[in-house]
XYZ file of C-alpha atoms in Angstrom:
358
model
C -0.031 0.054 0.035
C 1.410 3.433 -0.969
C 1.464 5.901 1.835
C 1.166 9.503 0.885
C 2.789 11.683 3.181
C 1.019 14.997 4.487
C 2.794 18.424 3.054
C 3.095 20.770 6.002
C 1.463 24.199 5.428
C 4.384 26.245 6.021
C 6.845 24.182 3.606
C 3.745 24.638 1.063
C 3.912 28.424 1.355
C 7.678 28.526 0.960
C 7.195 26.743 -2.357
C 4.570 29.264 -3.345
C 6.625 32.523 -2.635
C 9.697 30.771 -4.393
C 7.920 29.951 -7.404
C 6.314 33.616 -7.385
C 9.744 35.077 -7.017
C 11.168 33.304 -10.025
C 8.077 34.210 -12.127
C 7.560 37.756 -10.939
C 11.050 38.863 -10.517
C 10.459 42.538 -11.405
C 7.619 43.109 -8.982
C 9.553 41.480 -6.165
C 12.528 43.942 -7.306
C 10.392 46.971 -7.184
C 8.931 45.957 -3.516
C 12.327 45.196 -2.247
C 13.679 48.482 -3.547
C 10.872 50.554 -1.935
C 11.612 48.331 1.369
C 15.362 49.250 1.012
C 14.363 53.030 0.522
C 12.458 52.971 3.605
C 15.079 51.280 5.689
C 17.697 54.113 4.449
C 15.536 56.928 4.808
C 13.014 56.365 7.996
C 13.576 52.941 9.765
C 17.440 52.967 10.530
C 17.727 56.633 11.327
C 14.865 56.713 13.638
C 14.783 53.305 15.076
C 18.909 52.538 15.522
C 19.535 55.464 17.924
C 16.808 54.257 19.910
C 17.722 50.471 20.074
C 21.226 51.634 21.112
C 19.969 54.025 23.725
C 17.651 51.166 25.013
C 20.607 48.495 25.072
C 22.886 50.760 26.741
C 20.064 51.751 29.194
C 19.202 48.208 30.054
C 22.661 47.543 31.222
C 22.417 50.419 33.898
C 21.522 48.876 37.399
C 19.947 52.501 37.935
C 17.296 51.995 35.273
C 14.874 50.112 37.794
C 14.072 53.670 39.413
C 12.607 55.037 36.204
C 10.326 52.036 36.102
C 9.141 52.413 39.595
C 5.384 54.116 38.490
C 4.841 50.780 36.370
C 5.959 48.299 39.159
C 2.564 47.311 40.422
C 1.366 46.501 36.688
C 4.618 44.651 35.708
C 3.995 42.629 39.236
C 0.334 41.697 37.902
C 1.100 40.845 34.393
C 4.595 38.617 35.058
C 5.105 38.592 38.679
C 8.182 40.988 38.734
C 8.265 44.354 40.142
C 11.693 45.190 38.620
C 10.452 44.877 34.977
C 8.794 48.376 34.941
C 11.545 49.832 33.327
C 11.344 46.939 30.382
C 7.649 47.793 30.052
C 8.286 51.841 29.948
C 10.745 51.004 26.895
C 8.230 48.919 25.251
C 5.725 51.328 25.557
C 7.949 54.429 24.314
C 9.767 52.484 21.474
C 7.280 49.924 20.031
C 7.478 46.381 19.372
C 11.046 46.397 18.308
C 12.460 47.872 21.398
C 9.772 45.886 23.524
C 11.252 42.491 22.422
C 14.716 43.754 22.608
C 13.956 45.069 26.292
C 12.396 41.657 27.145
C 15.242 39.567 25.573
C 17.871 41.604 27.485
C 15.897 41.129 30.687
C 15.844 37.373 30.280
C 19.266 37.306 29.259
C 20.325 39.301 32.526
C 18.444 36.571 34.906
C 15.811 39.028 35.516
C 12.996 37.048 34.170
C 12.061 33.351 33.776
C 10.814 32.236 30.787
C 7.066 32.263 31.831
C 7.526 35.552 33.358
C 9.250 36.787 29.827
C 6.279 35.141 27.801
C 3.891 36.493 30.059
C 5.012 39.987 29.874
C 5.005 40.071 25.915
C 1.152 40.911 25.345
C 1.538 43.776 27.754
C 4.832 45.138 26.178
C 4.847 44.449 22.279
C 2.792 47.198 20.912
C 2.927 49.808 18.310
C 4.945 53.279 19.559
C 2.779 56.145 20.358
C 4.651 58.562 18.260
C 3.662 56.387 15.289
C 0.104 55.966 16.027
C -0.578 59.841 17.042
C 1.956 61.625 14.282
C 2.187 58.894 11.267
C -1.251 57.335 11.302
C -3.172 60.269 13.003
C -1.906 63.296 11.566
C -0.024 62.374 8.588
C -2.464 59.540 7.121
C -5.712 60.387 8.350
C -5.097 64.261 8.745
C -6.787 64.610 12.091
C -5.331 64.837 15.699
C -8.608 63.966 17.233
C -8.461 60.365 15.243
C -4.809 60.173 16.151
C -5.715 60.764 19.888
C -8.690 58.229 19.744
C -6.350 55.551 18.073
C -3.681 55.984 20.707
C -6.168 55.616 23.432
C -7.991 52.591 21.772
C -4.497 50.738 21.050
C -2.890 51.503 24.551
C -6.019 51.025 26.349
C -6.703 47.540 24.830
C -3.335 46.351 25.136
C -3.113 47.248 28.994
C -6.448 45.311 29.164
C -5.704 42.292 27.001
C -1.918 42.170 28.114
C -2.735 41.891 31.698
C -5.487 39.375 31.216
C -3.086 37.163 28.977
C -0.306 37.572 31.386
C -2.212 36.502 34.451
C -3.632 33.568 32.570
C -0.460 32.510 31.187
C 0.979 32.740 34.707
C -1.691 30.597 36.146
C -1.288 27.985 33.505
C 2.629 27.784 34.054
C 1.915 27.384 37.783
C 0.282 24.246 37.122
C 2.079 21.069 38.241
C 2.423 20.057 34.450
C 4.281 23.066 33.684
C 7.999 23.088 34.172
C 10.326 26.012 34.631
C 12.065 27.355 37.697
C 10.287 29.772 40.053
C 13.016 31.912 39.939
C 14.964 33.753 37.544
C 18.501 31.978 36.345
C 21.318 34.408 35.643
C 22.226 34.032 31.899
C 25.144 36.700 31.889
C 27.963 37.272 34.304
C 28.422 40.998 33.961
C 26.681 44.050 32.122
C 28.043 44.750 28.793
C 29.645 47.971 27.464
C 29.018 50.579 25.243
C 30.804 48.469 22.222
C 28.849 45.260 23.017
C 25.673 47.386 23.302
C 26.268 48.924 19.858
C 27.100 45.654 18.479
C 23.991 44.110 19.541
C 21.856 46.931 18.375
C 23.385 46.708 15.092
C 22.541 43.112 14.626
C 18.894 43.741 15.702
C 18.985 46.654 13.186
C 20.048 44.254 10.438
C 17.493 41.453 11.315
C 14.632 43.992 11.257
C 15.536 45.524 7.903
C 16.481 42.129 6.447
C 12.643 41.063 7.386
C 11.055 44.705 6.082
C 12.959 44.011 2.502
C 11.504 40.285 2.325
C 8.064 41.385 3.122
C 8.496 44.475 0.789
C 9.517 41.988 -1.993
C 6.412 39.537 -0.904
C 3.899 42.871 -1.131
C 5.512 44.199 -4.677
C 4.391 40.477 -5.979
C 1.124 40.406 -4.379
C 0.291 43.849 -5.830
C 1.008 42.651 -9.350
C -1.271 39.554 -8.837
C -4.717 39.755 -10.738
C -7.940 39.830 -8.751
C -6.300 40.894 -5.461
C -6.608 44.621 -6.101
C -9.790 44.522 -3.928
C -8.556 43.251 -1.218
C -4.783 44.855 -1.620
C -5.181 46.966 1.644
C -6.404 43.905 3.552
C -3.248 41.984 2.408
C -0.842 44.609 3.202
C -2.459 45.129 6.772
C -1.843 41.500 7.214
C 1.696 41.560 6.060
C 3.123 45.045 7.273
C 1.410 47.532 9.554
C 2.654 50.924 7.894
C 1.909 50.284 4.704
C -1.185 48.357 5.557
C -2.349 51.688 7.620
C -1.318 53.822 4.506
C -3.247 51.642 2.120
C -6.372 51.515 4.562
C -6.061 55.246 5.260
C -7.317 55.853 1.501
C -10.641 53.767 1.863
C -13.768 56.121 1.473
C -15.558 55.079 4.511
C -14.492 53.304 7.789
C -10.674 54.135 7.324
C -10.131 54.887 11.021
C -11.536 51.584 12.065
C -9.527 49.741 9.354
C -6.129 51.550 10.692
C -7.382 50.703 14.165
C -7.476 46.898 13.082
C -4.320 46.968 11.471
C -2.551 48.740 14.524
C -3.834 45.860 16.518
C -2.900 43.088 14.422
C 0.799 44.657 13.924
C 1.217 42.480 10.759
C 3.155 39.705 9.996
C 6.434 41.307 9.476
C 6.269 42.843 13.188
C 5.655 39.689 14.641
C 8.459 38.152 12.661
C 10.542 41.056 13.918
C 9.581 40.236 17.368
C 10.353 36.539 17.265
C 13.961 37.540 15.673
C 14.891 39.801 18.383
C 13.600 37.529 21.106
C 15.607 34.399 22.720
C 14.872 31.069 21.414
C 13.499 29.449 24.223
C 10.689 31.899 24.408
C 7.341 31.429 22.470
C 4.729 33.542 21.106
C 1.623 31.818 21.983
C 0.508 34.128 24.599
C 1.254 37.026 22.513
C -0.813 35.759 19.437
C -3.790 34.854 21.810
C -3.729 38.374 23.284
C -4.008 39.835 19.667
C -6.917 37.891 19.132
C -8.653 39.693 21.868
C -7.110 42.881 21.328
C -8.718 43.347 17.830
C -12.541 43.527 19.041
C -11.602 45.381 22.337
C -9.486 48.119 20.248
C -12.696 48.543 17.993
C -14.862 49.049 20.604
C -12.836 51.370 22.784
C -12.257 53.385 19.595
C -16.124 53.735 18.990
C -16.577 55.003 22.629
C -13.663 57.611 22.543
C -14.880 59.024 19.081
C -18.242 59.834 21.023
C -16.473 61.171 23.889
C -13.497 63.416 22.071
C -15.044 66.635 20.462
C -15.342 66.851 16.423
C -12.970 69.050 14.925
C -14.517 72.013 12.698
C -12.601 72.774 9.686
C -11.904 76.716 9.446
C -11.121 78.864 6.631
C -7.694 79.789 6.064
C -5.686 81.624 3.528
C -2.334 80.164 5.099
C -0.333 77.333 3.430
C -1.112 74.068 4.736
C 1.078 72.711 7.491
C 3.817 70.423 6.349
C 4.573 67.429 8.850
C 7.933 65.661 8.269
C 7.381 61.644 7.877
C 8.878 60.588 11.144
C 8.124 58.457 14.338
C 11.178 58.294 16.099
C 12.215 61.763 17.354
C 9.725 62.167 20.136
C 10.409 58.953 21.940
C 14.019 58.751 21.088
C 14.447 62.443 22.679
C 12.625 61.115 25.708
C 14.881 58.231 26.023
C 17.705 60.336 25.644
C 16.590 62.878 28.320
C 16.275 59.603 30.648
C 19.859 58.772 29.593
C 21.246 62.269 30.729
C 19.677 61.939 34.206
C 21.070 58.654 34.565
C 24.501 60.078 33.653
C 24.070 62.911 35.942
C 23.036 60.685 38.905
C 26.322 58.864 38.389
C 28.419 62.118 38.499
C 26.915 62.898 41.849
C 28.060 59.560 43.385
C 31.762 60.255 42.221
C 33.913 61.656 45.069
C 34.444 65.245 44.882
C 38.189 66.516 44.656
C 39.734 67.139 48.100
C 37.079 65.070 49.858
C 38.597 61.943 51.816
C 38.072 58.767 50.264
C 35.636 56.274 51.993
């Protein structure tokens, strides 16, 4: 009797993508070129300094002081009060900085496997600067919509992250679940600035490689016949920035469509999170929280649009305001300010000239 082995769906998807790449090389080249231009002009200048600052800040033992306001939230989500600073970096910098911060906390022994996985749904999100400036003001041309999207995404992220984190910890506390109850140290000393720069550069290279790959896939799908009606939805499933750009051009319901794209994050963002995390950590709690995050964010957006006052257009003879396309300056400036505060605190501890040494 002849036995037919079942083909794995992932292997079938890889074969289809490889076939499309050979059949449509020009479309893939255009998509990859656009992605490379985005990496060189926007992603690297805005994200790499922030990743380097996050990596350098996490190596500072005094960083826990900055996360004290979020200590109770971190305690409820993952059982570690000292991870408030990790949560702060993830909320300010977005999913890439959040994944890097969680991976760094796990490597330093600050989190166990289960605790790091429980913190993922709460920490992995889109940066507030991207939501308010890029999507709200540049794509939707409305500060009110940007503020409503910001409240909906972060409110849903807080609720769903806390619920998913507690559920994952309780599931891990069952007798069948393994893992040590206390974190185990993986590094012996804090890395220096050069090591932080090398790790940030490696993370940046991984992010750009995934952006180029999904850009090539997006270029191929844009040329396939019969997909032009669902092109905005396909872009949102693949990548959050291009997805929000395409959905913002809809004649109706564009703010709810952009909210759905921001809630899902896109396969590119999830692949970047997976690449930046250690291999021991799984994304199951994050993916489960994303399924709950979508309806919760849409419902919260509906209520926020009713509460926020509507914008009334006014006549003006002045030229329209020009807003540069960027989403990294406000949050990077805030982290730079925190870095200066930490440097000043370290300088105050140094012995002054003429004072007796302890």
